[in-house]
Amino acid sequence: MEALSSSFGTQLKAKESEKKKVAIIGGGLSGLACAKYLVDAGHEPTVYEARDVLGGKVSAWQDEDGDWIETGLHIFFGAYPNMMNLFAELGIHDRLQWKIHQMIFAMQELPGEFTTFDFIPGIPAPFNFGLAILMNQKMLTLGEKIQTAPPLIPMLIEGQPFIDAQDELSVTDFMRKYGMPERINEEVFIAMAKALDFIDPDKLSMTVVLTAMNRFLNEDNGLQMAFLDGNQPDRLCAPMKDHIEAKGGKVVMNSPIKEIVTNDDGSVSHLLLRSGEKVEADEYVSAMPVDIMKRMTPKKWQNMPYFRQFDELEGIPVINLHMWFDRKLKAVDHLCFSRSPLLSVYADMSVTCKEYYDPEKSMLELVFAPCSPLAGGNVNWIGKTDEEIIDATMGELARLFPTEIAADETWPATMKQKEGKAKLIKYAVVKVPRSVYAAIPGRNKYRPSQRAPIPNFTMAGDWTSQKYLGSMEGAVFGGKLAAEVVSKKAKGMQLPMEKVIQQNIVDSAASYEAK
Ligand code: FAD
């Protein structure tokens, strides 16, 4: 990874005659990373972001009290090499607040109690993970632990080919096929699936779980977690923008692209902004989410198999909650896996994040998932009102904080205080109807390569094909790989291979009627 990063300043560095003007659509982490590496290689990128804030799924904004509202609770892992390089290259690695190397799970049967996987310093991966599981006496019996290991061994020995081959199976199918005890699902996989993709294990592709395990287990500190020390637009996106602009690129906001306009030969002629302005460049990169890219695919490209793959991918809904209480709850300085049917992970940001630090009050940030039948369960939470969502969450919090929070039918509309219990003083609900692509079984093969079959067009985004999931690391890596394609094209170097397209897509593309 470091080698790819540094190649932008060496082998991929453009000579004066090779410099390209590049228009990048989308100012999320992927578009910004793409622009960052393109300026490092001497090109002139401009990022066009539709909204008045950078970051896409890591965007955040302030409410009338000055409190930050985030699109998502975001955790960085030791096993995010591209992200770690980026922080180091921008000189902002001290903004990551690393937490003790531990995973914390709420006990399902014991309200208010937690159990941990503790990683012992000095023990190398994957033994530190094995030992962390063996030492935990509360979640699985020894017999269950012994039954779980064998099906996972091929992942460590065979690596990616074994992982990719499991994509047709859901986590539940895989467990049944390999005779894993049912309780592993309740104890571990539900929490893991919801944290990785906001989806239940009977819907999630096993490839996702194995990919995460493989990445996390290959590095001693792979599962160590960090919180950013403040809001993402200021603490991460702004330094990316400053770096891009200091080296001759541009980042413009409030600039939604309305159309990718093509020439007769199918190459991109220009971009049309919603304002009517035309943007012309030598190269064009899309760093938009898949659902938007599907709508923006030009007519001339619609029956090309590469673009038809996108039909097989769609964003999954998720909801991010912020709940402010009138007092300090007994919360830990870490991420917690709630193991509740409605929630995924949560953290008390008044403790875990420097900028949100508050000695008097707690602010819980919680990921609410699954949110629709596509993701699991049978309630379409994404369509419910904020009050209904908070109301249901209070019931779950009463289990996580039994001595401090009361579930009460008066919540939340009146926000009445139950005697002696914490009072919810404010909340914010952020609904993301289409977030990361739904990694349901059989999707991985449809993730497109960054190299596209259009001479002056390249794809970026967390959903493009790369060995990380739909994640911040995947977004940065996807953007970097797109920058590599553009830089290699500029130098006339051999390009990375285009990913093979499935025959069913090739067949259906031929008969597709372009709209
Ligand atoms: P996006 O962030 O979606 O960026 C796309 C950008 O394109 C947006 O800014 C959008 O406004 C812009 N755009 C769209 N259309 C146009 C247009 N027509 N013209 C111009 N601009 C346009 N990942 C982790 O690694 N760890 C976590 O803990 C984690 N937690 C998460 C929690 C939640 C609730 C959510 C929603 C996501 C979480 N993720 C996490 C995933 C992570 O946020 C995403 O994978 C990543 O940020 C995606 O980046 P991206 O640049 O590919 O896409």
XYZ file of C-alpha atoms and ligand atoms in Angstrom:
568
model
C 0.000 0.000 0.000
C 2.789 2.308 0.908
C 4.426 1.330 -2.363
C 1.328 2.380 -4.321
C 1.105 5.627 -2.346
C 4.708 6.564 -3.008
C 4.547 5.514 -6.680
C 2.415 8.600 -7.397
C 5.465 10.732 -6.664
C 7.878 8.439 -8.544
C 6.987 5.979 -11.369
C 3.529 7.493 -11.879
C 4.664 11.125 -11.705
C 3.541 12.926 -14.857
C 5.998 14.865 -17.006
C 4.798 18.318 -18.045
C 3.481 16.943 -21.371
C 1.614 14.116 -19.609
C -0.339 16.282 -17.155
C -4.092 15.791 -17.286
C -7.025 17.912 -16.302
C -9.308 15.501 -14.422
C -12.935 16.139 -13.408
C -14.010 14.010 -10.436
C -17.704 13.708 -9.577
C -18.287 13.370 -5.822
C -16.486 14.775 -2.775
C -16.765 11.737 -0.498
C -13.616 10.029 0.767
C -13.157 8.201 -2.529
C -13.329 11.271 -4.774
C -11.080 13.223 -2.412
C -8.559 10.360 -2.191
C -8.537 10.072 -5.981
C -7.808 13.808 -6.298
C -5.158 13.636 -3.557
C -3.171 10.955 -5.369
C -3.662 12.641 -8.744
C -2.120 15.897 -7.495
C 0.698 13.847 -5.981
C 1.293 12.498 -9.496
C 1.334 16.026 -10.907
C -2.153 16.142 -12.460
C -4.794 18.828 -12.136
C -7.988 17.345 -10.667
C -11.142 19.233 -9.731
C -13.621 17.553 -7.397
C -17.266 18.513 -7.977
C -19.355 17.881 -4.866
C -23.134 18.249 -5.049
C -23.680 19.292 -1.440
C -22.435 22.195 0.671
C -20.382 19.820 2.794
C -17.630 17.372 1.926
C -17.455 13.743 2.979
C -20.629 12.079 1.621
C -21.276 9.284 4.117
C -18.781 10.827 6.545
C -20.317 14.301 6.217
C -21.474 16.135 9.347
C -23.066 19.473 10.159
C -23.854 21.572 13.234
C -27.318 22.044 14.698
C -28.586 25.318 16.138
C -26.780 24.611 19.439
C -23.475 24.007 17.682
C -23.617 20.240 18.290
C -22.293 18.091 15.455
C -24.679 15.760 13.675
C -22.888 12.979 11.815
C -24.102 10.853 8.919
C -22.547 7.844 10.629
C -20.640 6.714 13.690
C -17.246 5.931 12.166
C -14.507 3.666 13.447
C -11.017 3.288 12.007
C -9.217 -0.040 12.291
C -5.550 -0.946 12.481
C -6.222 -3.067 9.385
C -6.913 0.019 7.250
C -3.474 0.398 5.596
C -4.550 2.891 2.927
C -6.328 5.048 5.456
C -3.328 4.931 7.795
C -1.023 5.953 4.949
C -3.338 8.810 4.108
C -3.309 10.115 7.688
C 0.501 9.859 7.750
C 0.871 11.547 4.337
C -1.372 14.417 5.428
C 0.530 14.708 8.737
C -2.640 14.240 10.788
C -2.078 10.770 12.316
C -2.285 12.308 15.793
C -5.997 12.937 15.130
C -6.769 9.247 15.547
C -7.697 8.407 19.113
C -6.689 4.749 19.489
C -8.620 2.764 22.060
C -7.455 -0.174 24.116
C -7.165 -3.303 21.932
C -10.414 -4.908 22.933
C -13.901 -5.666 21.617
C -16.813 -5.007 23.962
C -20.130 -6.833 23.685
C -23.309 -6.241 25.669
C -24.524 -9.452 27.309
C -27.852 -10.409 25.800
C -29.299 -12.119 28.850
C -27.786 -9.834 31.495
C -28.949 -6.219 31.165
C -26.200 -3.719 31.882
C -23.416 -6.328 31.714
C -20.661 -6.464 29.136
C -18.053 -8.977 28.110
C -14.848 -8.490 26.149
C -12.376 -10.013 23.728
C -9.017 -8.805 25.040
C -6.001 -8.752 22.752
C -2.814 -9.326 24.676
C 0.030 -7.049 23.587
C 3.025 -8.862 22.136
C 1.062 -11.878 20.881
C 1.126 -11.895 17.062
C -1.904 -12.241 14.781
C -3.879 -14.454 14.348
C -2.976 -16.026 17.708
C -3.932 -12.874 19.636
C -7.478 -13.193 18.245
C -7.642 -16.927 18.967
C -6.466 -16.312 22.500
C -8.911 -13.410 22.970
C -11.775 -15.762 22.080
C -10.450 -18.639 24.162
C -10.031 -16.409 27.208
C -13.597 -15.124 27.008
C -15.676 -17.424 29.176
C -19.026 -15.672 28.797
C -19.952 -15.906 25.137
C -19.154 -19.387 23.885
C -18.431 -22.728 25.509
C -15.127 -24.455 24.818
C -16.965 -26.991 22.640
C -18.518 -24.209 20.567
C -15.151 -22.511 20.176
C -13.570 -25.758 19.007
C -16.403 -26.357 16.499
C -16.056 -22.840 15.071
C -12.388 -22.913 14.171
C -12.101 -25.636 11.452
C -14.443 -24.007 8.871
C -12.391 -20.817 9.158
C -8.973 -22.417 8.670
C -9.164 -22.559 4.814
C -9.581 -18.780 4.899
C -6.159 -18.454 6.536
C -4.491 -21.054 4.337
C -6.107 -20.525 0.911
C -6.791 -16.809 1.355
C -8.725 -14.792 -1.226
C -9.795 -17.611 -3.606
C -11.545 -19.425 -0.723
C -13.058 -16.165 0.488
C -14.387 -15.237 -2.966
C -15.817 -18.724 -3.475
C -18.113 -18.269 -0.446
C -19.928 -15.272 -1.921
C -22.989 -17.257 -2.994
C -23.584 -18.306 0.630
C -25.106 -16.174 3.353
C -23.422 -16.309 6.753
C -26.257 -18.562 7.932
C -25.877 -20.890 4.900
C -22.122 -21.132 5.522
C -22.656 -21.967 9.197
C -25.101 -24.723 8.326
C -22.922 -26.108 5.538
C -19.907 -26.414 7.852
C -21.849 -27.481 10.955
C -21.039 -24.434 13.046
C -23.081 -24.277 16.253
C -26.220 -22.118 15.969
C -25.201 -20.094 19.022
C -22.202 -18.599 17.158
C -24.795 -16.743 15.146
C -26.498 -15.217 18.171
C -23.303 -14.598 20.073
C -21.030 -13.265 17.341
C -22.290 -13.187 13.752
C -25.403 -11.043 14.277
C -23.263 -8.341 15.900
C -20.576 -8.689 13.243
C -22.955 -8.656 10.260
C -24.788 -5.581 11.503
C -21.521 -3.766 12.191
C -20.035 -4.650 8.796
C -22.989 -4.015 6.507
C -26.035 -2.982 8.614
C -27.637 -6.290 7.693
C -28.574 -9.583 9.394
C -26.421 -12.716 8.900
C -29.104 -14.592 6.944
C -28.892 -11.790 4.337
C -25.141 -11.106 4.392
C -22.658 -12.800 2.060
C -20.135 -14.955 3.934
C -17.423 -13.384 1.777
C -17.895 -10.155 3.728
C -17.320 -11.796 7.103
C -14.343 -13.771 5.808
C -12.850 -10.722 4.087
C -13.086 -8.737 7.300
C -11.648 -11.576 9.368
C -8.847 -12.143 6.892
C -7.848 -8.469 6.853
C -8.216 -8.091 10.617
C -6.448 -11.344 11.502
C -3.413 -10.786 9.331
C -2.145 -7.864 11.348
C -1.286 -7.795 15.039
C -3.265 -4.597 15.574
C -5.814 -5.234 12.797
C -8.819 -5.089 15.100
C -7.621 -2.192 17.180
C -10.074 0.670 16.831
C -9.686 4.422 16.679
C -12.135 7.314 16.744
C -11.360 10.534 14.915
C -10.812 13.354 17.414
C -13.654 15.452 15.971
C -16.063 15.916 13.097
C -14.955 14.308 9.836
C -15.412 17.264 7.459
C -13.033 19.459 9.506
C -10.668 16.845 10.849
C -10.244 14.633 7.763
C -11.859 16.089 4.634
C -10.492 19.627 5.108
C -6.836 18.480 5.227
C -7.471 16.437 2.067
C -8.938 19.511 0.355
C -6.035 21.693 1.554
C -3.517 19.169 0.225
C -5.285 18.977 -3.155
C -5.518 22.761 -3.492
C -1.947 23.379 -2.297
C -0.746 21.208 -5.179
C -2.827 22.859 -7.889
C -6.103 20.911 -7.758
C -9.553 22.227 -6.796
C -12.459 21.085 -4.658
C -15.758 22.808 -5.375
C -18.961 22.336 -3.418
C -22.596 23.058 -4.305
C -21.794 21.740 -7.788
C -24.096 18.816 -8.591
C -23.381 17.154 -11.915
C -26.613 16.702 -13.836
C -25.357 14.725 -16.797
C -22.329 12.952 -18.203
C -22.502 14.020 -21.859
C -20.955 11.679 -24.434
C -19.494 12.045 -27.936
C -20.696 9.907 -30.855
C -17.930 7.369 -30.116
C -19.158 7.008 -26.508
C -16.246 8.857 -24.887
C -17.110 11.651 -22.429
C -17.485 15.025 -24.135
C -18.139 17.046 -20.949
C -20.070 17.150 -17.692
C -23.147 19.271 -17.374
C -23.662 20.884 -13.983
C -27.191 21.457 -12.701
C -26.390 25.190 -12.985
C -26.042 24.723 -16.749
C -22.267 25.156 -16.645
C -20.198 22.813 -18.839
C -17.072 21.135 -17.448
C -14.473 19.926 -19.918
C -11.481 17.839 -18.914
C -9.038 15.286 -20.328
C -10.202 12.560 -17.958
C -13.387 12.011 -15.941
C -13.845 9.988 -12.746
C -17.109 9.079 -11.042
C -16.861 8.744 -7.260
C -20.640 8.691 -6.812
C -22.512 5.960 -4.925
C -23.828 3.106 -7.059
C -27.503 4.112 -6.947
C -26.738 7.576 -8.313
C -24.258 6.274 -10.897
C -26.989 3.951 -12.230
C -29.249 6.954 -12.849
C -26.406 8.972 -14.367
C -25.194 6.312 -16.805
C -25.353 7.940 -20.270
C -27.674 6.370 -22.822
C -24.768 5.343 -25.045
C -23.273 3.215 -22.259
C -26.452 1.556 -21.072
C -26.181 -1.676 -23.021
C -22.500 -2.163 -22.226
C -22.006 -5.152 -19.877
C -19.667 -3.137 -17.610
C -22.462 -0.696 -16.754
C -25.206 -3.324 -16.631
C -23.369 -4.944 -13.685
C -24.465 -1.973 -11.608
C -28.083 -3.245 -11.723
C -26.980 -6.053 -9.412
C -25.854 -3.623 -6.698
C -27.868 -1.307 -4.515
C -27.352 0.734 -1.364
C -28.629 -0.545 1.961
C -30.579 1.731 4.343
C -29.177 2.652 7.744
C -30.038 5.164 10.448
C -27.574 7.033 12.655
C -28.842 8.352 15.987
C -27.533 10.967 18.408
C -29.083 11.066 21.876
C -28.089 13.612 24.494
C -28.792 12.837 28.159
C -28.875 15.210 31.099
C -26.129 13.324 32.945
C -23.090 11.171 32.467
C -24.046 7.557 31.824
C -21.783 4.711 32.903
C -20.243 4.333 29.500
C -16.836 3.130 28.412
C -14.244 4.916 26.324
C -14.758 2.559 23.393
C -17.132 1.182 20.786
C -19.757 -1.252 22.090
C -21.545 -3.976 20.173
C -25.097 -3.600 21.480
C -26.245 -7.083 20.397
C -29.759 -5.703 20.410
C -32.262 -6.615 17.673
C -32.639 -2.995 16.614
C -29.188 -1.549 17.132
C -25.732 -2.288 15.856
C -22.782 -0.528 17.491
C -22.805 2.581 19.669
C -20.437 4.813 21.605
C -20.704 7.598 24.142
C -19.090 10.303 22.036
C -18.835 12.644 25.042
C -16.140 10.225 26.244
C -14.617 8.701 23.099
C -14.160 11.801 20.927
C -12.096 14.800 21.997
C -14.165 17.456 20.219
C -17.440 16.124 21.649
C -16.034 15.699 25.162
C -18.474 16.722 27.892
C -17.819 16.075 31.597
C -21.478 16.639 32.546
C -23.606 14.953 29.895
C -23.525 11.876 27.692
C -24.133 11.844 23.950
C -24.750 8.362 22.633
C -24.233 7.894 18.921
C -25.894 4.681 17.755
C -26.234 2.846 14.480
C -29.791 1.574 14.037
C -29.866 -1.582 11.863
C -31.320 -3.494 10.114
C -33.612 -0.812 8.771
C -35.662 -2.543 6.102
C -36.731 -6.063 5.133
C -33.912 -6.057 2.529
C -31.457 -5.874 5.431
C -33.318 -8.164 7.806
C -36.293 -8.165 10.142
C -39.720 -7.240 8.880
C -40.065 -3.594 9.845
C -39.370 -0.823 7.403
C -37.740 1.448 9.989
C -36.359 3.806 7.363
C -39.966 4.834 6.646
C -40.872 5.437 10.310
C -40.917 8.815 12.028
C -37.973 10.041 14.107
C -40.148 9.745 17.230
C -40.971 6.107 16.515
C -37.284 5.301 15.983
C -36.174 7.061 19.187
C -39.019 5.460 21.109
C -37.926 1.983 20.048
C -34.303 2.843 20.804
C -35.157 3.950 24.338
C -36.492 0.457 24.953
C -33.153 -0.988 23.875
C -31.183 1.529 25.945
C -33.158 0.573 29.026
C -31.599 -2.876 28.606
C -28.093 -1.535 28.019
C -28.283 0.974 30.895
C -30.867 -0.619 33.245
C -30.024 1.448 36.298
C -29.841 4.727 34.427
C -32.373 4.721 31.598
C -36.050 3.849 31.794
C -38.207 2.830 28.869
C -41.481 4.564 29.301
C -44.468 5.009 27.042
C -44.116 8.768 27.457
C -40.828 8.693 25.532
C -39.854 10.554 23.515
C -42.464 13.069 22.471
C -42.802 14.643 25.904
C -39.304 13.608 26.972
C -40.621 13.326 30.516
C -38.187 12.253 33.143
C -38.803 9.154 35.149
C -37.782 9.674 38.728
C -34.112 9.038 39.339
C -33.436 8.134 35.724
C -31.519 9.960 33.036
C -33.490 12.398 30.938
C -33.192 12.465 27.182
C -32.746 16.144 26.480
C -32.264 16.138 22.717
C -31.926 13.773 19.793
C -31.095 13.803 16.096
C -31.967 11.081 13.603
C -30.047 10.841 10.314
C -31.608 8.479 7.793
C -29.415 7.207 4.959
C -31.861 5.392 2.666
C -29.035 4.106 0.470
C -25.674 3.761 2.144
C -22.971 1.182 1.353
C -23.939 -1.435 -1.267
C -25.923 -4.323 0.162
C -23.419 -7.175 0.346
C -26.061 -9.874 -0.005
C -24.908 -13.226 -1.445
C -23.555 -13.237 -4.971
C -22.841 -9.498 -5.319
C -19.049 -9.345 -5.108
C -18.574 -10.503 -8.691
C -20.572 -7.532 -9.980
C -18.406 -4.857 -8.341
C -16.789 -3.094 -11.307
C -13.073 -2.554 -11.788
C -11.912 1.060 -11.627
C -10.826 0.765 -15.235
C -13.923 1.242 -17.373
C -14.384 0.435 -21.071
C -14.633 4.154 -21.900
C -11.338 5.733 -22.980
C -11.541 8.868 -20.783
C -13.691 7.625 -17.889
C -12.706 5.799 -14.670
C -14.724 4.612 -11.672
C -14.008 5.200 -7.985
C -16.129 4.658 -4.864
C -16.217 2.203 -1.971
C -18.373 -0.181 -4.024
C -15.880 -0.613 -6.887
C -13.832 -3.799 -6.900
C -11.058 -3.821 -4.307
C -10.162 -6.132 -1.489
C -11.829 -4.053 1.210
C -15.531 -3.853 1.837
C -17.811 -0.864 1.423
C -15.946 1.110 4.083
C -13.805 4.190 4.545
C -10.768 2.055 3.732
C -12.536 0.725 0.624
C -13.438 4.272 -0.426
C -9.870 5.555 -0.050
C -8.417 2.506 -1.768
C -10.983 2.646 -4.609
C -10.098 6.322 -5.154
C -6.401 5.544 -5.123
C -6.806 2.709 -7.631
C -8.785 5.063 -9.892
C -5.934 7.598 -9.619
C -3.529 4.810 -10.584
C -5.566 4.038 -13.731
C -5.652 7.717 -14.774
C -1.939 8.188 -14.041
C -0.932 5.059 -15.949
C -3.086 6.079 -18.921
C -1.385 9.475 -18.937
C 2.032 7.833 -19.113
C 1.007 5.216 -21.669
C 1.752 2.478 -19.125
C 0.029 -0.878 -19.118
C -3.300 -0.567 -17.289
C -4.590 -2.900 -14.574
C -6.752 -5.691 -16.024
C -10.484 -5.051 -16.391
C -12.403 -7.425 -14.161
C -14.099 -10.274 -16.016
C -17.810 -9.630 -16.486
C -20.271 -12.444 -15.738
C -21.861 -14.184 -18.737
C -25.432 -13.517 -17.503
C -24.673 -9.786 -17.625
C -23.065 -10.017 -21.074
C -26.170 -11.842 -22.330
C -28.700 -9.468 -20.806
C -26.768 -6.356 -21.896
C -27.102 -7.305 -25.561
C -30.886 -7.174 -25.377
C -31.088 -4.159 -23.085
C -33.095 -1.291 -24.479
C -31.301 1.931 -23.626
C -33.589 4.584 -22.101
P -19.873 8.665 -0.534
O -19.412 8.983 0.824
O -21.280 8.268 -0.719
O -19.526 9.918 -1.455
C -20.154 10.164 -2.676
C -20.227 11.668 -2.877
O -20.740 11.939 -4.184
C -21.161 12.361 -1.891
O -20.478 13.408 -1.251
C -22.297 12.860 -2.767
O -22.884 14.053 -2.293
C -21.567 13.072 -4.083
N -22.455 13.094 -5.257
C -23.466 12.234 -5.542
N -24.045 12.573 -6.700
C -23.386 13.650 -7.167
C -23.523 14.459 -8.326
N -24.474 14.220 -9.241
N -22.665 15.489 -8.481
C -21.696 15.749 -7.581
N -21.533 15.024 -6.455
C -22.360 13.981 -6.262
N -16.948 2.760 7.200
C -15.920 2.384 7.999
O -14.832 2.113 7.502
N -16.064 2.337 9.361
C -17.239 2.654 9.980
O -17.340 2.619 11.214
C -18.343 3.031 9.167
N -19.536 3.343 9.722
C -20.554 3.807 8.938
C -21.755 4.195 9.537
C -22.801 4.689 8.766
C -24.096 5.060 9.426
C -22.622 4.829 7.350
C -23.719 5.392 6.496
C -21.442 4.426 6.743
C -20.402 3.899 7.525
N -19.192 3.489 6.945
C -18.153 3.080 7.744
C -19.030 3.422 5.469
C -18.283 4.637 4.906
O -18.840 5.820 5.393
C -18.400 4.622 3.397
O -17.987 3.356 2.913
C -17.525 5.684 2.699
O -17.576 6.910 3.395
C -18.001 5.855 1.270
O -17.228 6.830 0.594
P -17.439 7.135 -0.961
O -16.606 8.316 -1.274
O -17.219 5.885 -1.734
O -18.995 7.481 -1.141
